[in-house]
């Protein structure tokens, strides 16, 4: 299936460029925290700056995607990426030369113009595979596995560069990878979807069936955010803080493997029904980390539980993204994909905050209830959305 997918002209080149540009997505926040905390001695300031960047991305991302749909990927993505890279470099210089704290917020907010690289890649597949449902399913599965791989390797690479060389190394490497990867990606004009100066449909948020689907992305993001904080807090509480990141990476590894396997399967049934079953599986498997922490009280058991729980997330994301592609009006696909990412970011932020509060006021073990509750909420939203569609 994957060999057939990449036999199409131009697909290998745009995929290579996109993967290079996508890897820094998992590097910038870690690098920023290391730089700010090391320079200013405040993790609170580092967290506030990165949270500001996340909020700015949620606001600016859909606007950048709308411009991309209207003017084309090559005309929009390169200047938007250049602004984001300048924001990263400005943050580095502000820290290097002792600029006031407010300049850190302004510089990092500029990185919100980073284009949604995964969304643009999915838009290219949708354009190339128009009408081929089975091949599009495989392509979306590959893209989800690529997302998981980049977010698994990105933080580790950033931590290695910052710790081995100098605190700014992660940011500099991320900026170079982002710009060079985007230039390679946008140079592949033959696979680029044609721009749509006048969209045929209304805004995706007004299309029936899309708002509950986006709400489901928010709930799924809360699963990721709360699980991350709960796992790191649990590892710290058990005296294994150094391996917390590695344990958490197992969830992404499970999701990556499941995504590639899911892409080899032929989808059967309506996408709405498949999404419902995926959400049900995710709700069930998210109980495993809770049981491992509360009943077995073992970090190795939690690691195994995270590996298994992660296997439910990629199929869920693939099916939800495919359904979103089907429902998004023609000419607004990049905007629709960006809204999904915005929903995920909002959910991650809310899930992280809720898990942090729960950990501080109760215990890390109690915080593992939040991914279960978030996954169940996503399931209920999926059922409600299917009933209304």
Short mmCIF file of C-alpha atoms in Angstrom, two decimals:
data_model
loop_
_atom_site.label_atom_id
_atom_site.label_comp_id
_atom_site.label_asym_id
_atom_site.label_seq_id
_atom_site.Cartn_x
_atom_site.Cartn_y
_atom_site.Cartn_z
CA UNK A 1 0.00 0.00 0.00
CA UNK A 2 2.70 2.50 0.97
CA UNK A 3 4.88 1.55 -2.02
CA UNK A 4 1.97 2.31 -4.33
CA UNK A 5 1.39 5.60 -2.54
CA UNK A 6 4.94 6.85 -3.04
CA UNK A 7 5.14 5.68 -6.64
CA UNK A 8 3.15 8.79 -7.60
CA UNK A 9 5.40 11.47 -9.16
CA UNK A 10 6.59 14.10 -6.72
CA UNK A 11 5.27 12.47 -3.56
CA UNK A 12 8.64 11.40 -2.19
CA UNK A 13 10.13 14.87 -2.66
CA UNK A 14 7.32 16.81 -0.98
CA UNK A 15 7.14 14.24 1.83
CA UNK A 16 10.88 14.53 2.52
CA UNK A 17 10.68 18.33 2.66
CA UNK A 18 7.60 18.23 4.85
CA UNK A 19 9.19 15.82 7.33
CA UNK A 20 12.25 18.06 7.64
CA UNK A 21 10.02 21.08 8.24
CA UNK A 22 7.75 19.18 10.63
CA UNK A 23 10.46 17.89 12.97
CA UNK A 24 11.08 21.33 14.62
CA UNK A 25 7.45 21.39 15.83
CA UNK A 26 8.57 19.16 18.68
CA UNK A 27 11.82 21.06 19.22
CA UNK A 28 10.93 24.73 19.66
CA UNK A 29 9.01 24.62 22.95
CA UNK A 30 11.60 22.41 24.67
CA UNK A 31 14.42 24.59 23.38
CA UNK A 32 12.64 27.76 24.50
CA UNK A 33 12.12 26.39 28.01
CA UNK A 34 15.80 25.39 28.28
CA UNK A 35 16.99 28.78 27.03
CA UNK A 36 14.66 30.91 29.15
CA UNK A 37 15.04 28.89 32.33
CA UNK A 38 18.81 28.81 31.92
CA UNK A 39 19.11 32.51 31.18
CA UNK A 40 16.49 33.96 33.51
CA UNK A 41 16.33 31.19 36.14
CA UNK A 42 12.55 30.96 35.99
CA UNK A 43 10.52 28.00 34.75
CA UNK A 44 7.38 30.04 35.43
CA UNK A 45 8.52 32.65 32.91
CA UNK A 46 9.48 29.94 30.43
CA UNK A 47 6.06 28.32 30.76
CA UNK A 48 4.26 31.64 30.37
CA UNK A 49 6.22 32.49 27.20
CA UNK A 50 5.55 29.11 25.56
CA UNK A 51 1.87 29.30 26.58
CA UNK A 52 1.65 32.69 24.90
CA UNK A 53 3.05 31.20 21.72
CA UNK A 54 0.49 28.39 21.90
CA UNK A 55 -2.37 30.85 22.30
CA UNK A 56 -1.06 32.98 19.42
CA UNK A 57 -0.85 29.89 17.22
CA UNK A 58 -4.48 29.06 17.97
CA UNK A 59 -5.48 32.55 16.79
CA UNK A 60 -3.13 33.02 13.84
CA UNK A 61 -3.06 29.45 12.48
CA UNK A 62 -6.52 29.45 10.83
CA UNK A 63 -5.81 32.84 9.26
CA UNK A 64 -2.53 31.58 7.73
CA UNK A 65 -4.36 28.49 6.47
CA UNK A 66 -7.09 30.65 4.90
CA UNK A 67 -4.42 32.63 3.05
CA UNK A 68 -2.85 29.35 1.94
CA UNK A 69 -6.15 28.13 0.46
CA UNK A 70 -6.65 31.46 -1.29
CA UNK A 71 -3.17 32.13 -2.67
CA UNK A 72 -1.50 28.69 -2.73
CA UNK A 73 1.03 26.94 -0.51
CA UNK A 74 4.19 28.14 -2.24
CA UNK A 75 3.21 31.84 -2.13
CA UNK A 76 2.08 31.79 1.51
CA UNK A 77 4.13 29.21 3.38
CA UNK A 78 7.62 30.59 2.67
CA UNK A 79 7.05 34.17 3.91
CA UNK A 80 5.03 32.88 6.89
CA UNK A 81 7.88 30.52 7.76
CA UNK A 82 10.41 33.34 7.42
CA UNK A 83 8.47 35.41 9.98
CA UNK A 84 8.36 32.44 12.37
CA UNK A 85 12.10 31.83 11.99
CA UNK A 86 12.81 35.50 12.67
CA UNK A 87 10.70 35.19 15.82
CA UNK A 88 12.82 32.28 17.05
CA UNK A 89 16.05 34.11 16.28
CA UNK A 90 14.70 37.25 17.99
CA UNK A 91 13.94 35.21 21.12
CA UNK A 92 17.49 33.90 21.11
CA UNK A 93 18.96 37.39 20.74
CA UNK A 94 16.71 38.86 23.44
CA UNK A 95 17.96 36.26 25.88
CA UNK A 96 21.57 36.62 24.78
CA UNK A 97 21.62 40.39 25.27
CA UNK A 98 19.41 40.62 28.36
CA UNK A 99 16.35 42.29 26.84
CA UNK A 100 13.30 42.91 29.09
CA UNK A 101 10.94 40.01 29.76
CA UNK A 102 8.15 41.45 27.63
CA UNK A 103 10.32 41.13 24.52
CA UNK A 104 10.42 37.36 25.03
CA UNK A 105 6.64 37.19 24.77
CA UNK A 106 6.60 39.34 21.64
CA UNK A 107 9.37 37.36 19.94
CA UNK A 108 7.89 33.95 20.68
CA UNK A 109 4.40 35.09 19.62
CA UNK A 110 5.84 35.73 16.14
CA UNK A 111 6.48 31.98 15.76
CA UNK A 112 2.69 31.54 15.54
CA UNK A 113 2.95 32.19 11.79
CA UNK A 114 4.53 28.75 11.33
CA UNK A 115 2.39 27.05 8.67
CA UNK A 116 0.57 23.85 9.50
CA UNK A 117 3.01 21.55 7.71
CA UNK A 118 1.04 18.39 8.42
CA UNK A 119 -2.16 19.99 7.17
CA UNK A 120 -0.50 21.16 3.94
CA UNK A 121 0.84 17.67 3.32
CA UNK A 122 -2.60 16.14 3.90
CA UNK A 123 -4.08 18.71 1.52
CA UNK A 124 -1.63 17.56 -1.18
CA UNK A 125 -2.61 13.94 -0.70
CA UNK A 126 -6.30 14.87 -0.89
CA UNK A 127 -5.62 16.71 -4.16
CA UNK A 128 -3.58 13.90 -5.70
CA UNK A 129 -5.85 11.07 -4.53
CA UNK A 130 -9.18 12.74 -5.20
CA UNK A 131 -11.85 10.02 -5.30
CA UNK A 132 -9.55 7.20 -4.14
CA UNK A 133 -10.86 6.61 -0.62
CA UNK A 134 -8.62 3.65 0.13
CA UNK A 135 -5.41 5.40 -0.93
CA UNK A 136 -6.37 8.56 0.98
CA UNK A 137 -6.90 6.46 4.11
CA UNK A 138 -3.38 5.07 3.72
CA UNK A 139 -1.95 8.56 3.16
CA UNK A 140 -3.68 9.97 6.24
CA UNK A 141 -2.39 7.03 8.29
CA UNK A 142 1.15 7.72 7.13
CA UNK A 143 0.81 11.41 7.98
CA UNK A 144 -0.43 10.62 11.48
CA UNK A 145 2.46 8.22 12.03
CA UNK A 146 4.81 10.96 10.83
CA UNK A 147 3.27 13.38 13.33
CA UNK A 148 3.87 10.94 16.16
CA UNK A 149 7.44 10.25 15.04
CA UNK A 150 8.31 13.95 14.84
CA UNK A 151 6.82 14.74 18.24
CA UNK A 152 8.66 11.75 19.67
CA UNK A 153 12.09 12.60 18.17
CA UNK A 154 11.84 16.42 18.25
CA UNK A 155 11.99 16.94 22.04
CA UNK A 156 14.75 14.34 22.39
CA UNK A 157 16.82 16.01 19.66
CA UNK A 158 16.28 19.46 21.18
CA UNK A 159 17.30 18.27 24.65
CA UNK A 160 20.42 16.59 23.21
CA UNK A 161 21.51 19.68 21.26
CA UNK A 162 20.88 22.09 24.13
CA UNK A 163 22.62 19.86 26.66
CA UNK A 164 25.57 18.78 24.51
CA UNK A 165 26.49 22.04 22.81
CA UNK A 166 24.92 25.28 24.11
CA UNK A 167 21.39 26.32 25.23
CA UNK A 168 20.60 28.05 21.92
CA UNK A 169 21.60 25.05 19.78
CA UNK A 170 18.10 23.53 19.71
CA UNK A 171 16.47 26.76 18.55
CA UNK A 172 19.09 27.39 15.86
CA UNK A 173 18.86 23.84 14.52
CA UNK A 174 15.06 23.98 14.55
CA UNK A 175 15.04 27.26 12.62
CA UNK A 176 17.41 25.89 9.96
CA UNK A 177 15.40 22.66 9.58
CA UNK A 178 12.09 24.53 9.37
CA UNK A 179 13.22 26.97 6.69
CA UNK A 180 15.14 24.47 4.58
CA UNK A 181 12.39 21.86 4.79
CA UNK A 182 9.73 24.39 3.80
CA UNK A 183 11.78 25.52 0.80
CA UNK A 184 12.11 21.90 -0.37
CA UNK A 185 8.40 21.26 0.22
CA UNK A 186 7.10 24.34 -1.60
CA UNK A 187 9.48 23.79 -4.53
CA UNK A 188 7.40 20.73 -5.51
CA UNK A 189 4.86 22.70 -7.56
CA UNK A 190 3.52 19.68 -9.48
CA UNK A 191 1.82 18.23 -6.38
CA UNK A 192 0.54 21.52 -4.96
CA UNK A 193 -3.26 21.96 -4.80
CA UNK A 194 -4.44 24.85 -6.99
CA UNK A 195 -5.31 28.04 -5.09
CA UNK A 196 -8.97 28.94 -4.62
CA UNK A 197 -9.33 32.74 -4.72
CA UNK A 198 -13.09 32.34 -4.37
CA UNK A 199 -14.14 29.45 -2.13
CA UNK A 200 -17.23 27.54 -3.17
CA UNK A 201 -18.38 26.83 0.35
CA UNK A 202 -18.79 28.80 3.54
CA UNK A 203 -16.41 28.81 6.49
CA UNK A 204 -15.84 25.29 7.87
CA UNK A 205 -17.15 26.33 11.30
CA UNK A 206 -20.58 26.91 9.73
CA UNK A 207 -20.77 23.54 7.99
CA UNK A 208 -23.11 21.07 9.77
CA UNK A 209 -21.16 18.26 11.41
CA UNK A 210 -17.83 20.10 11.64
CA UNK A 211 -18.29 21.96 14.99
CA UNK A 212 -18.88 18.73 17.00
CA UNK A 213 -15.97 17.14 15.15
CA UNK A 214 -13.71 20.04 16.15
CA UNK A 215 -14.99 19.76 19.73
CA UNK A 216 -13.86 16.13 19.58
CA UNK A 217 -10.37 17.30 18.58
CA UNK A 218 -10.33 19.56 21.66
CA UNK A 219 -11.27 16.60 23.88
CA UNK A 220 -8.62 14.41 22.20
CA UNK A 221 -6.02 17.11 22.73
CA UNK A 222 -6.96 17.12 26.41
CA UNK A 223 -6.12 13.40 26.46
CA UNK A 224 -2.60 14.16 25.21
CA UNK A 225 -2.00 17.17 27.47
CA UNK A 226 -3.25 15.56 30.67
CA UNK A 227 -1.46 12.26 30.00
CA UNK A 228 1.85 14.07 29.45
CA UNK A 229 1.72 16.01 32.72
CA UNK A 230 0.40 13.06 34.72
CA UNK A 231 3.13 10.75 33.42
CA UNK A 232 5.99 13.19 34.04
CA UNK A 233 4.64 13.99 37.51
CA UNK A 234 4.31 10.29 38.35
CA UNK A 235 7.87 9.55 37.19
CA UNK A 236 9.14 12.44 39.31
CA UNK A 237 7.15 11.27 42.34
CA UNK A 238 8.59 7.76 42.07
CA UNK A 239 12.16 9.08 41.88
CA UNK A 240 12.67 8.40 38.15
CA UNK A 241 12.44 11.90 36.75
CA UNK A 242 15.21 11.31 34.22
CA UNK A 243 13.28 8.58 32.39
CA UNK A 244 9.91 10.34 32.40
CA UNK A 245 10.33 11.59 28.84
CA UNK A 246 11.35 8.16 27.58
CA UNK A 247 8.36 6.53 29.25
CA UNK A 248 6.05 9.12 27.74
CA UNK A 249 7.59 8.57 24.30
CA UNK A 250 6.25 5.01 24.38
CA UNK A 251 2.74 6.40 23.91
CA UNK A 252 3.86 8.12 20.70
CA UNK A 253 5.71 4.94 19.63
CA UNK A 254 2.55 2.87 20.09
CA UNK A 255 0.53 5.41 18.16
CA UNK A 256 3.09 5.55 15.35
CA UNK A 257 3.12 1.76 14.94
CA UNK A 258 -0.67 1.55 15.08
CA UNK A 259 -0.99 4.34 12.51
CA UNK A 260 1.23 2.54 10.00
CA UNK A 261 -0.65 -0.73 10.56
CA UNK A 262 -4.02 1.00 10.31
CA UNK A 263 -2.99 2.46 6.96
CA UNK A 264 -2.53 -1.04 5.53
CA UNK A 265 -6.09 -2.01 6.40
CA UNK A 266 -8.98 -1.38 4.07
CA UNK A 267 -11.52 0.90 5.74
CA UNK A 268 -14.98 -0.63 5.99
CA UNK A 269 -18.21 1.12 6.84
CA UNK A 270 -19.07 4.79 7.09
CA UNK A 271 -16.34 7.09 8.49
CA UNK A 272 -18.74 8.25 11.23
CA UNK A 273 -19.21 4.69 12.45
CA UNK A 274 -15.48 3.94 12.29
CA UNK A 275 -14.74 7.06 14.31
CA UNK A 276 -17.23 5.97 16.94
CA UNK A 277 -15.51 2.61 17.34
CA UNK A 278 -12.07 4.24 17.46
CA UNK A 279 -13.23 6.63 20.18
CA UNK A 280 -14.69 3.71 22.13
CA UNK A 281 -11.36 1.87 21.91
CA UNK A 282 -9.47 4.98 23.02
CA UNK A 283 -11.79 5.45 26.00
CA UNK A 284 -11.23 1.84 27.05
CA UNK A 285 -7.44 1.81 26.59
CA UNK A 286 -6.94 5.10 28.45
CA UNK A 287 -7.95 3.27 31.62
CA UNK A 288 -4.77 1.16 31.42
CA UNK A 289 -2.34 3.88 32.62
CA UNK A 290 -4.75 4.69 35.45
CA UNK A 291 -4.85 1.03 36.52
CA UNK A 292 -1.06 0.69 36.21
CA UNK A 293 -0.46 3.74 38.42
CA UNK A 294 -3.19 3.17 40.99
CA UNK A 295 -3.20 -0.62 41.30
CA UNK A 296 0.32 -1.79 40.40
CA UNK A 297 2.14 1.45 41.34
CA UNK A 298 4.94 0.50 38.94
CA UNK A 299 6.73 2.68 36.39
CA UNK A 300 7.50 -0.30 34.07
CA UNK A 301 3.82 -1.25 34.20
CA UNK A 302 2.89 2.34 33.36
CA UNK A 303 5.32 2.28 30.41
CA UNK A 304 3.65 -0.84 29.02
CA UNK A 305 0.21 0.66 29.59
CA UNK A 306 1.18 3.84 27.73
CA UNK A 307 2.45 1.79 24.79
CA UNK A 308 -0.89 0.00 24.55
CA UNK A 309 -2.97 3.12 25.15
CA UNK A 310 -1.09 4.98 22.43
CA UNK A 311 -2.21 2.40 19.87
CA UNK A 312 -5.72 3.84 19.99
CA UNK A 313 -4.82 7.46 19.27
CA UNK A 314 -3.49 7.23 15.70
CA UNK A 315 -6.51 5.32 14.29
CA UNK A 316 -8.77 7.84 16.02
CA UNK A 317 -6.89 10.81 14.58
CA UNK A 318 -6.69 9.28 11.10
CA UNK A 319 -10.43 8.59 10.98
CA UNK A 320 -11.33 12.01 12.37
CA UNK A 321 -9.03 13.79 9.88
CA UNK A 322 -10.51 11.78 6.99
CA UNK A 323 -14.01 12.69 8.10
CA UNK A 324 -13.01 16.34 8.38
CA UNK A 325 -11.62 16.25 4.83
CA UNK A 326 -14.94 14.87 3.58
CA UNK A 327 -16.97 17.56 5.33
CA UNK A 328 -14.75 20.58 4.60
CA UNK A 329 -15.98 22.71 1.66
CA UNK A 330 -13.92 22.66 -1.52
CA UNK A 331 -11.18 25.26 -1.51
CA UNK A 332 -10.97 25.47 2.29
CA UNK A 333 -9.10 22.26 3.11
CA UNK A 334 -6.02 23.95 4.61
CA UNK A 335 -8.31 26.04 6.81
CA UNK A 336 -10.20 22.95 7.94
CA UNK A 337 -6.97 21.11 8.80
CA UNK A 338 -5.71 24.17 10.68
CA UNK A 339 -8.91 24.34 12.74
CA UNK A 340 -8.35 20.72 13.75
CA UNK A 341 -4.80 21.53 14.89
CA UNK A 342 -6.11 24.59 16.74
CA UNK A 343 -8.61 22.38 18.53
CA UNK A 344 -5.87 19.94 19.49
CA UNK A 345 -3.66 22.75 20.82
CA UNK A 346 -6.51 24.15 22.89
CA UNK A 347 -7.20 20.71 24.30
CA UNK A 348 -3.54 20.08 25.08
CA UNK A 349 -3.31 23.40 26.93
CA UNK A 350 -6.49 22.74 28.94
CA UNK A 351 -5.50 19.14 29.67
CA UNK A 352 -2.02 20.16 30.81
CA UNK A 353 -3.40 22.87 33.09
CA UNK A 354 -6.02 20.56 34.58
CA UNK A 355 -3.50 17.77 35.17
CA UNK A 356 -1.04 20.22 36.73
CA UNK A 357 -3.70 21.52 39.14
CA UNK A 358 -4.82 17.98 39.99
CA UNK A 359 -1.24 16.86 40.60
CA UNK A 360 -0.50 19.81 42.90
CA UNK A 361 -3.72 19.48 44.92
CA UNK A 362 -4.14 15.69 44.99
CA UNK A 363 -1.60 13.30 43.44
CA UNK A 364 -0.14 12.27 40.05
CA UNK A 365 -2.13 9.04 40.25
CA UNK A 366 -5.40 10.95 40.50
CA UNK A 367 -4.41 12.99 37.43
CA UNK A 368 -4.59 9.80 35.34
CA UNK A 369 -8.38 10.05 35.63
CA UNK A 370 -8.29 13.09 33.34
CA UNK A 371 -7.27 11.25 30.12
CA UNK A 372 -10.08 8.77 30.79
CA UNK A 373 -12.60 11.57 31.27
CA UNK A 374 -11.32 13.42 28.18
CA UNK A 375 -11.50 10.31 25.98
CA UNK A 376 -15.02 9.60 27.22
CA UNK A 377 -16.00 13.18 26.40
CA UNK A 378 -14.64 12.73 22.88
CA UNK A 379 -16.72 9.56 22.53
CA UNK A 380 -19.90 11.32 23.67
CA UNK A 381 -19.22 14.20 21.27
CA UNK A 382 -18.70 11.68 18.46
CA UNK A 383 -22.01 10.01 19.23
CA UNK A 384 -23.79 13.36 19.42
CA UNK A 385 -22.23 14.58 16.17
CA UNK A 386 -23.23 11.38 14.35
CA UNK A 387 -26.78 11.71 15.63
CA UNK A 388 -27.04 15.28 14.29
CA UNK A 389 -25.36 14.64 10.93
#
